[in-house]
Short mmCIF file of C-alpha atoms in Angstrom, two decimals:
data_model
loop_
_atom_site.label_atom_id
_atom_site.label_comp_id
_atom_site.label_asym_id
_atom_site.label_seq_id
_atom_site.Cartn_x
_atom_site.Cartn_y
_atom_site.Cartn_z
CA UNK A 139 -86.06 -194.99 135.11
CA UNK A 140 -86.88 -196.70 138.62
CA UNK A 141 -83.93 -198.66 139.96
CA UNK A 142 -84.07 -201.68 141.63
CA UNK A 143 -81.59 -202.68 144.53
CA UNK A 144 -78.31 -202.84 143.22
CA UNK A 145 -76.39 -199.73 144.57
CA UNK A 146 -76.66 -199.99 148.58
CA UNK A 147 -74.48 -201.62 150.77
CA UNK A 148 -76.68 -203.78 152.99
CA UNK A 149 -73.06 -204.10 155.05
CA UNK A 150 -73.34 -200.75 156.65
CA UNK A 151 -76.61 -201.84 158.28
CA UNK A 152 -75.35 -204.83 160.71
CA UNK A 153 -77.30 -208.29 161.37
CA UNK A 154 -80.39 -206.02 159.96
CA UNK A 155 -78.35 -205.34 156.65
CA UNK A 156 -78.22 -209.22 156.23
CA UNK A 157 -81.40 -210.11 156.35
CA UNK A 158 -82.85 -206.83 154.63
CA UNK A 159 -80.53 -208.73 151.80
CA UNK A 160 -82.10 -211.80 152.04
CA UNK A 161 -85.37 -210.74 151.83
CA UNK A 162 -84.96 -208.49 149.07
CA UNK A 163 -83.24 -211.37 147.40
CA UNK A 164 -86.80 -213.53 148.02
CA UNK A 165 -88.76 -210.63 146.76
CA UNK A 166 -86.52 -210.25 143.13
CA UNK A 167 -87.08 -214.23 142.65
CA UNK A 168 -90.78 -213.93 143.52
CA UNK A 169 -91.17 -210.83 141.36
CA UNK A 170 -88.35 -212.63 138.31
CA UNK A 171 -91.13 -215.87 138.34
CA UNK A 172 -94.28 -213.97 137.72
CA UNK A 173 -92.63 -212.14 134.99
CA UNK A 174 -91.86 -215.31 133.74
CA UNK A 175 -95.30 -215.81 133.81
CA UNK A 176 -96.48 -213.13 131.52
CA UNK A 177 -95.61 -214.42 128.21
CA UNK A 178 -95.72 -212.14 125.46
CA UNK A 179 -99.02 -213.12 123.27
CA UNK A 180 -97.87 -214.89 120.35
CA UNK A 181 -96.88 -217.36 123.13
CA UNK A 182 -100.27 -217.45 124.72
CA UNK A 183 -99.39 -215.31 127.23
CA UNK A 184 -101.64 -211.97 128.31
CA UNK A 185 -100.02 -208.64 127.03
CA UNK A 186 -98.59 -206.52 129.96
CA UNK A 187 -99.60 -203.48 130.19
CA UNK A 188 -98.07 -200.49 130.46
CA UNK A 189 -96.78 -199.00 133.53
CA UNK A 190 -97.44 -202.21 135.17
CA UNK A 191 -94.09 -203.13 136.63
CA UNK A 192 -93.58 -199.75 138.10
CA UNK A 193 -97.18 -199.80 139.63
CA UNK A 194 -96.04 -203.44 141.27
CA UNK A 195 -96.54 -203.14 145.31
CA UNK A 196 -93.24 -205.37 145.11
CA UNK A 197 -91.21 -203.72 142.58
CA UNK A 198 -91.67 -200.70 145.11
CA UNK A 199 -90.27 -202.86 148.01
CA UNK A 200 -87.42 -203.64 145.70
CA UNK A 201 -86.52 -199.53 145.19
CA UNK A 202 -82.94 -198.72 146.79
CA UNK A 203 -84.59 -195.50 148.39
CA UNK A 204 -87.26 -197.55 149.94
CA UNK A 205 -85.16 -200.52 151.00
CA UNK A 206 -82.39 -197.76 152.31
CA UNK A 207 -85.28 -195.74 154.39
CA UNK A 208 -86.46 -199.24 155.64
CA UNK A 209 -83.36 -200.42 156.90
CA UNK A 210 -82.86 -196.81 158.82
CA UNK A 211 -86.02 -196.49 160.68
CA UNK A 212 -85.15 -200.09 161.76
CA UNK A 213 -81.67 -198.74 162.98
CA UNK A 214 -83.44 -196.53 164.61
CA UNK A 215 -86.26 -198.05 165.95
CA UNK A 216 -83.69 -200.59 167.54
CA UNK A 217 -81.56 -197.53 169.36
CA UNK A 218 -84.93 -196.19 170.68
CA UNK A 219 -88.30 -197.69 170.51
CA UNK A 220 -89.55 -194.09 171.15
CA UNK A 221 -88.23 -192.31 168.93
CA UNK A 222 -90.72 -191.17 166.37
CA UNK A 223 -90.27 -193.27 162.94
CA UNK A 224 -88.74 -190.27 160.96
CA UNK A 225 -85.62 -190.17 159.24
CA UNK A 226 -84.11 -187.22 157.51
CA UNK A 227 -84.40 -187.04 153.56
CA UNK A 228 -80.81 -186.44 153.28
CA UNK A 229 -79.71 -189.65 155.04
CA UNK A 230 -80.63 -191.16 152.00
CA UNK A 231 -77.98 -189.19 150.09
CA UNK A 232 -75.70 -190.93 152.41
CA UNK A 233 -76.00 -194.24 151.41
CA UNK A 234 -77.29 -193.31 147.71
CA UNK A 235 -74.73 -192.05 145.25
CA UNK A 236 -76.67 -190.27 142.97
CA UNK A 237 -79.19 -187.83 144.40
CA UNK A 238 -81.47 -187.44 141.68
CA UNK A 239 -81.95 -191.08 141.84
CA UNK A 240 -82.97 -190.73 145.57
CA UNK A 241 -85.50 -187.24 144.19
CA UNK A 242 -87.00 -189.36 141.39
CA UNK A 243 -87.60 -192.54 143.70
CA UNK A 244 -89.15 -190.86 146.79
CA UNK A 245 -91.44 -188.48 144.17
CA UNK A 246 -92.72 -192.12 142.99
CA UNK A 247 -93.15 -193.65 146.39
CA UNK A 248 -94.98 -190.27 148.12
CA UNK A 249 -97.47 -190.34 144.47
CA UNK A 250 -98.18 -194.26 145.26
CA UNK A 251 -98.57 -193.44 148.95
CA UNK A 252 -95.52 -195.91 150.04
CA UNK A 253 -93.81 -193.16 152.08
CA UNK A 254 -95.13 -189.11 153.20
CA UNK A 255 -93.07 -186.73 153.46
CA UNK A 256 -93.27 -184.22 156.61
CA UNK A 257 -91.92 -179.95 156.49
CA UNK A 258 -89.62 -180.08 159.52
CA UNK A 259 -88.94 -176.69 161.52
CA UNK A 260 -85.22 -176.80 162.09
CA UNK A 261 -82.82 -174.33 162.51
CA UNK A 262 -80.73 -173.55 159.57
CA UNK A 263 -81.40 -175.26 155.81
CA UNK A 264 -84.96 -176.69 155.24
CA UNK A 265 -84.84 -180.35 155.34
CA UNK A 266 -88.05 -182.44 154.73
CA UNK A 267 -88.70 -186.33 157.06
CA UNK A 268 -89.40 -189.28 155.67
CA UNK A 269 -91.68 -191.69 156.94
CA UNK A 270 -93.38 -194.74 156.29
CA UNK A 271 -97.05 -194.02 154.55
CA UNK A 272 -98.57 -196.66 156.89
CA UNK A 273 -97.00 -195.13 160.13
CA UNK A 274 -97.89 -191.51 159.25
CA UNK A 275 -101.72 -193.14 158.44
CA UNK A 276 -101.43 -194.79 162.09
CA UNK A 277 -100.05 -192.05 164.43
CA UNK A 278 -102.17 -189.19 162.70
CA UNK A 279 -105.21 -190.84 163.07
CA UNK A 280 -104.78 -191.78 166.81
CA UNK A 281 -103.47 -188.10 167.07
CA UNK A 282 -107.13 -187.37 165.84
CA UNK A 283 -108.74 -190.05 167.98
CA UNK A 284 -107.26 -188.73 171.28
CA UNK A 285 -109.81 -185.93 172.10
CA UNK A 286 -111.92 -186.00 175.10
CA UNK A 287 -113.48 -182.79 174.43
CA UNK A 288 -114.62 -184.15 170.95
CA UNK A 289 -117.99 -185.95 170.68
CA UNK A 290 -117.77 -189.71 169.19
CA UNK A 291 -119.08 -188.96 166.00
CA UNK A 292 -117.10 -185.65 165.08
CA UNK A 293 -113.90 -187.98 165.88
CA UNK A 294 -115.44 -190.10 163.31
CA UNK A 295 -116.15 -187.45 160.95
CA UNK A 296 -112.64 -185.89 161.39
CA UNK A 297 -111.54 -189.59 160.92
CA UNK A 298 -112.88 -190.39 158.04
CA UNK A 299 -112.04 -187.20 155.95
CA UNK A 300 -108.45 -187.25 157.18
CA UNK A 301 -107.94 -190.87 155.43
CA UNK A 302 -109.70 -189.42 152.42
CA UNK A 303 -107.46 -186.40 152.49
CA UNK A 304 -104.60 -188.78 152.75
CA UNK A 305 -105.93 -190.66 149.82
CA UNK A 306 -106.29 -187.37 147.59
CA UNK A 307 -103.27 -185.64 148.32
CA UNK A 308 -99.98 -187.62 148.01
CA UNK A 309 -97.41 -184.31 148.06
CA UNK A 310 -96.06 -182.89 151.76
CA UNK A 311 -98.02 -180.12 151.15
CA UNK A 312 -101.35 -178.26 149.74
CA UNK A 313 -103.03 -175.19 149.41
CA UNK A 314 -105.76 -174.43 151.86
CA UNK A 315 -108.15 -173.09 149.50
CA UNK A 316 -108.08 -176.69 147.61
CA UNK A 317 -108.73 -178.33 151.03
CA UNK A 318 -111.40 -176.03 151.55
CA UNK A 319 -113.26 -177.00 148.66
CA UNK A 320 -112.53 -180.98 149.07
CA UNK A 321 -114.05 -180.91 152.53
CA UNK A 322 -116.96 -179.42 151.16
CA UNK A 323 -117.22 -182.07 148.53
CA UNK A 324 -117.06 -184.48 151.00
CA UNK A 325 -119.96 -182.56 153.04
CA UNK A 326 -121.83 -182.20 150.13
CA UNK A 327 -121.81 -185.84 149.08
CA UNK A 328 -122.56 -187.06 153.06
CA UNK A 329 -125.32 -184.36 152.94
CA UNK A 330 -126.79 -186.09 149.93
CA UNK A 331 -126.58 -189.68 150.84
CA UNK A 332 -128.62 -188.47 154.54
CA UNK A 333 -131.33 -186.71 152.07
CA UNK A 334 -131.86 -189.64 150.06
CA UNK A 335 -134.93 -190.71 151.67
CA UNK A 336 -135.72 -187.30 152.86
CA UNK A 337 -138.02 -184.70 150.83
CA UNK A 338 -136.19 -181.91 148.48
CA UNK A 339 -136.66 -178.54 149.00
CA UNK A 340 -136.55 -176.20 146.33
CA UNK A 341 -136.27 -172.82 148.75
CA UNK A 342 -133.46 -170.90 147.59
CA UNK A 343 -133.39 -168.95 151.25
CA UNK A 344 -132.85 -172.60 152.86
CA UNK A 345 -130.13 -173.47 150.36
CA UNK A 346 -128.09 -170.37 151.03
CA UNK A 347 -128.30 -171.27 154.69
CA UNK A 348 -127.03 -174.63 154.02
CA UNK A 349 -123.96 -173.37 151.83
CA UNK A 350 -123.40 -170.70 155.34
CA UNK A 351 -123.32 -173.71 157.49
CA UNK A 352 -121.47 -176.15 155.06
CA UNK A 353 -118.30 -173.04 154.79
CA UNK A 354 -118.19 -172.78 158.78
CA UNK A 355 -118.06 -176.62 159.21
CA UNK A 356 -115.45 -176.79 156.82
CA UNK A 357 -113.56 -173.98 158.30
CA UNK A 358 -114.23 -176.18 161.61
CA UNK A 359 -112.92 -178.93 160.74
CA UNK A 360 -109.39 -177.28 158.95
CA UNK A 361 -109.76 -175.78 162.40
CA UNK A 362 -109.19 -179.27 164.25
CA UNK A 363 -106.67 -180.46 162.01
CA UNK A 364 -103.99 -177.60 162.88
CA UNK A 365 -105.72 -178.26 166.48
CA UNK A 366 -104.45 -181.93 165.82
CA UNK A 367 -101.12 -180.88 164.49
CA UNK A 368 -101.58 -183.23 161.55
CA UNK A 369 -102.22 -180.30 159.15
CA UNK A 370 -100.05 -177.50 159.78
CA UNK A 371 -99.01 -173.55 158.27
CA UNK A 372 -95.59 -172.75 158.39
CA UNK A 373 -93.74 -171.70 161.84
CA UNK A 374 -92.23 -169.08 160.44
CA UNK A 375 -95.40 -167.79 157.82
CA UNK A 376 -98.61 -168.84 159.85
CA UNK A 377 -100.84 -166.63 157.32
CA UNK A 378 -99.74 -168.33 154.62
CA UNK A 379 -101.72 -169.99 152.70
CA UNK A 380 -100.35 -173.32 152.49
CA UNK A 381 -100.58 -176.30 154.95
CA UNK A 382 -97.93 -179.06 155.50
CA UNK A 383 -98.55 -182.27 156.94
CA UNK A 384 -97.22 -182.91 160.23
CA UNK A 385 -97.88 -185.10 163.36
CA UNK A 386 -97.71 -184.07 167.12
CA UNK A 387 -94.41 -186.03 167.60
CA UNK A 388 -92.24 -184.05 164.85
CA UNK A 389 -91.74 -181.30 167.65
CA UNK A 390 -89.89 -183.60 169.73
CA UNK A 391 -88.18 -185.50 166.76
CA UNK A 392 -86.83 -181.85 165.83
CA UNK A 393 -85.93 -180.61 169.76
CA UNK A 394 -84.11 -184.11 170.38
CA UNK A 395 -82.70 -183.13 166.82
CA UNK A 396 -81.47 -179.79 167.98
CA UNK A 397 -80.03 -181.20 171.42
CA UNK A 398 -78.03 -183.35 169.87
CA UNK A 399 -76.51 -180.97 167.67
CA UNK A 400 -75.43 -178.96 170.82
CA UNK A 401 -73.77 -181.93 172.64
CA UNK A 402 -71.64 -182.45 169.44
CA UNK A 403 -70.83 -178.80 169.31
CA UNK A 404 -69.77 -178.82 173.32
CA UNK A 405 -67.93 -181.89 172.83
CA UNK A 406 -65.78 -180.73 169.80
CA UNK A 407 -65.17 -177.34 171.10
CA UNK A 408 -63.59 -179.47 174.51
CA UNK A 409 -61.05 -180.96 172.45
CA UNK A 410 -57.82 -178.78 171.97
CA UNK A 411 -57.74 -178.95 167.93
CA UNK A 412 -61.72 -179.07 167.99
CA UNK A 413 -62.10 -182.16 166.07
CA UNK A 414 -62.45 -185.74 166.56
CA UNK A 415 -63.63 -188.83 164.62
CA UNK A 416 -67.39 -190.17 163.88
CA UNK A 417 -66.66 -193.26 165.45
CA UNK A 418 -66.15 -191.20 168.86
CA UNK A 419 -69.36 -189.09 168.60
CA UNK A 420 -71.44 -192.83 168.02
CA UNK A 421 -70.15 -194.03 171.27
CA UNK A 422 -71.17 -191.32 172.98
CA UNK A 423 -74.55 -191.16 174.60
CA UNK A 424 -75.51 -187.57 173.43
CA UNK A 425 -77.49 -185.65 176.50
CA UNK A 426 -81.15 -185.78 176.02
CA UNK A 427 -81.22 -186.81 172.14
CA UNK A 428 -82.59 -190.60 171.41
CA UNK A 429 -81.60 -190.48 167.68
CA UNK A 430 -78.24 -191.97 165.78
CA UNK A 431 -75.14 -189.75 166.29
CA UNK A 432 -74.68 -189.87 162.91
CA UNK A 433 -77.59 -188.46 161.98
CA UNK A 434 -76.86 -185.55 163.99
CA UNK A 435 -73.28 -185.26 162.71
CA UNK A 436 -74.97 -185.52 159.06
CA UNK A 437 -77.34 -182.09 160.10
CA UNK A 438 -74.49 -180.44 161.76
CA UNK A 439 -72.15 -180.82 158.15
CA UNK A 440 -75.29 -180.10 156.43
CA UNK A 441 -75.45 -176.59 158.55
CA UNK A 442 -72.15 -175.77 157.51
CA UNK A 443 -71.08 -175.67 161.11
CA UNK A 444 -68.64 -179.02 160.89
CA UNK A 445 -66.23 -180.46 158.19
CA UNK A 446 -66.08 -183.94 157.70
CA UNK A 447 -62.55 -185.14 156.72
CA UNK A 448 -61.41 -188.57 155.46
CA UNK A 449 -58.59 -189.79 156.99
CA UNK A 450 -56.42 -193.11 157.77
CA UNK A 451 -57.88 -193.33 161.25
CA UNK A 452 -61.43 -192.93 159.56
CA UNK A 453 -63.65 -190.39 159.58
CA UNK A 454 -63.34 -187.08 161.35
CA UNK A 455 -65.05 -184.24 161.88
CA UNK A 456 -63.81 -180.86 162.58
CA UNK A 457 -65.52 -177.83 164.15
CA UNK A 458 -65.10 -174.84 161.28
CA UNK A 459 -63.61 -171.59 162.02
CA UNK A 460 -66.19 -169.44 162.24
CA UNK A 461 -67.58 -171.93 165.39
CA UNK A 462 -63.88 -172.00 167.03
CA UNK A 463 -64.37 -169.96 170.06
CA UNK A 464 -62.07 -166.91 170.21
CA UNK A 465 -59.00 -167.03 171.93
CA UNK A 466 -59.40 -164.77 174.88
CA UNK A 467 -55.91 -164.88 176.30
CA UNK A 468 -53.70 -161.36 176.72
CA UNK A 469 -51.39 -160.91 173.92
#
């Protein structure tokens, strides 16, 4: 079951918070009057059909995962207009108390194309980033756009398969060998729609040359994508078989990422009992890293290389033994 905005706290989020509220509130009265609307049949009403709340572009808007990633690109967006509009998957767990809530909702949003989901190459545990489906669409195609060594009408080509790739395959990843054959689908179908008018040739030596050329194109175009860096193999497994999607942008998201995870670390291991509170490491303006401190606090505890305490003063974190440095001084 699909839950609707009742379990985050639109007070964490500031002035933005509020009016996230507020809308949200518009958008349940808007959504509570066209149910209203659909009378059941023996009241002359037409019969609802099924699925058809949960297909609803607004009962989407209305998802706490959706409203919560909203609300902390916009955070975000308003620390740095340039950072890239990713947020880490487990930021939701943050604000979300049950995580298989947050799994179920974002599987939902990535099928319906509402958010994509990008492979990130960070050090330590895999974490995926979450951005909106309309910004990925944007960036990746102006990604594709910007090419002066491409003619005009391969950028179109490459163009217009990308958004039908897009279309087809809703998960973070898929196998190259189903790519493959898509982009020769989408060949073959362009191929046929130029030959309308054109006379058919029944030479089998002619159609074996066109399959030859229609494999190398494909393989061309797969080519430009990783080119592109919107389709991508894994860092560390480049033969494998498997692309993710990506944009040229998540590089930097994950370097600024990593810096900031270093200025934390320098800063805690400054302080004589290595620790000191969240609200500390927010004020500070971490050295070369755009994003929230506490987004970087949330990878380091995530790493296992901090522990976040509760305490009276707030919260705290507190740089684990195994980062201490070791006391050098004569016994």
């Amino acid at each position: 079951a699909l839950s609707l905005t009742k379990n985050v706290n639109f007070g964490d989020f500031g002035d933005f918070g509020v009016a996230a509220k507020e809308d949200q509130e518009k958008t349940r009265a808007s959504m509570e009057k066209r149910r209203a609307s659909v009378a059941a049949p023996e009241r002359g009403g037409r019969k609802r059909r099924r699925g058809e709340e949960v297909r609803d572009a607004e009962a989407f808007a209305l998802l706490d995962s959706f409203v919560t990633l909203r609300m902390l690109l916009e955070q975000q967006h308003r620390r740095c207009r340039d950072t890239p509009p990713i947020i880490l998957r487990n930021q939701l767990y943050k604000f979300l108390p049950e995580r298989s809530q947050v799994d179920a909702e974002m599987g939902t949003l990535e099928k319906h194309n509402f958010v994509k989901q990008l492979f990130l190459p960070t050090d330590g545990p895999e974490t995926l980033g979450v951005m909106l489906f309309g910004d990925y669409e944007r960036l990746s195609l102006a990604s594709l756009a910007d090419d002066d060594d491409e003619k005009e009408e391969d950028r179109d080509v490459l163009e217009r398969f990308f958004r039908r790739v897009l279309q087809d395959f809703s998960p973070s990843s898929l196998p190259k060998n189903r790519l493959s054959a898509f982009l020769e689908e989408l060949l073959r179908e362009e191929k046929a729609g130029d030959a309308a008018d054109d006379e058919e040739s029944e030479d089998s030596t002619e159609e074996d040359v066109e399959v030859e050329i229609a494999v190398r194109r494909v393989e061309e175009i797969v080519a430009k994508f990783s080119r592109r860096q919107v389709l991508l193999p894994r860092a560390d497994n480049p033969s494998h078989q498997v692309l993710y999607f990506s944009l040229p942008c998540v590089r930097a998201f994950c370097d600024q990422l990593e810096k900031g995870q270093k200025s934390v670390l320098r800063l805690l291991r400054l302080r004589r009992f290595k620790e000191m509170s969240v609200k500390e490491v927010a004020a500070q303006a971490l050295q070369r890293c755009a994003l929230p401190p506490r987004v970087v606090v949330d990878r380091l505890e995530e790493r296992g290389l901090v522990l976040k305490l509760d305490t009276a003063a707030g919260e705290m974190i507190r740089l684990k033994r195994s980062e201490k440095p070791k006391d050098r001084r004569r016994r």
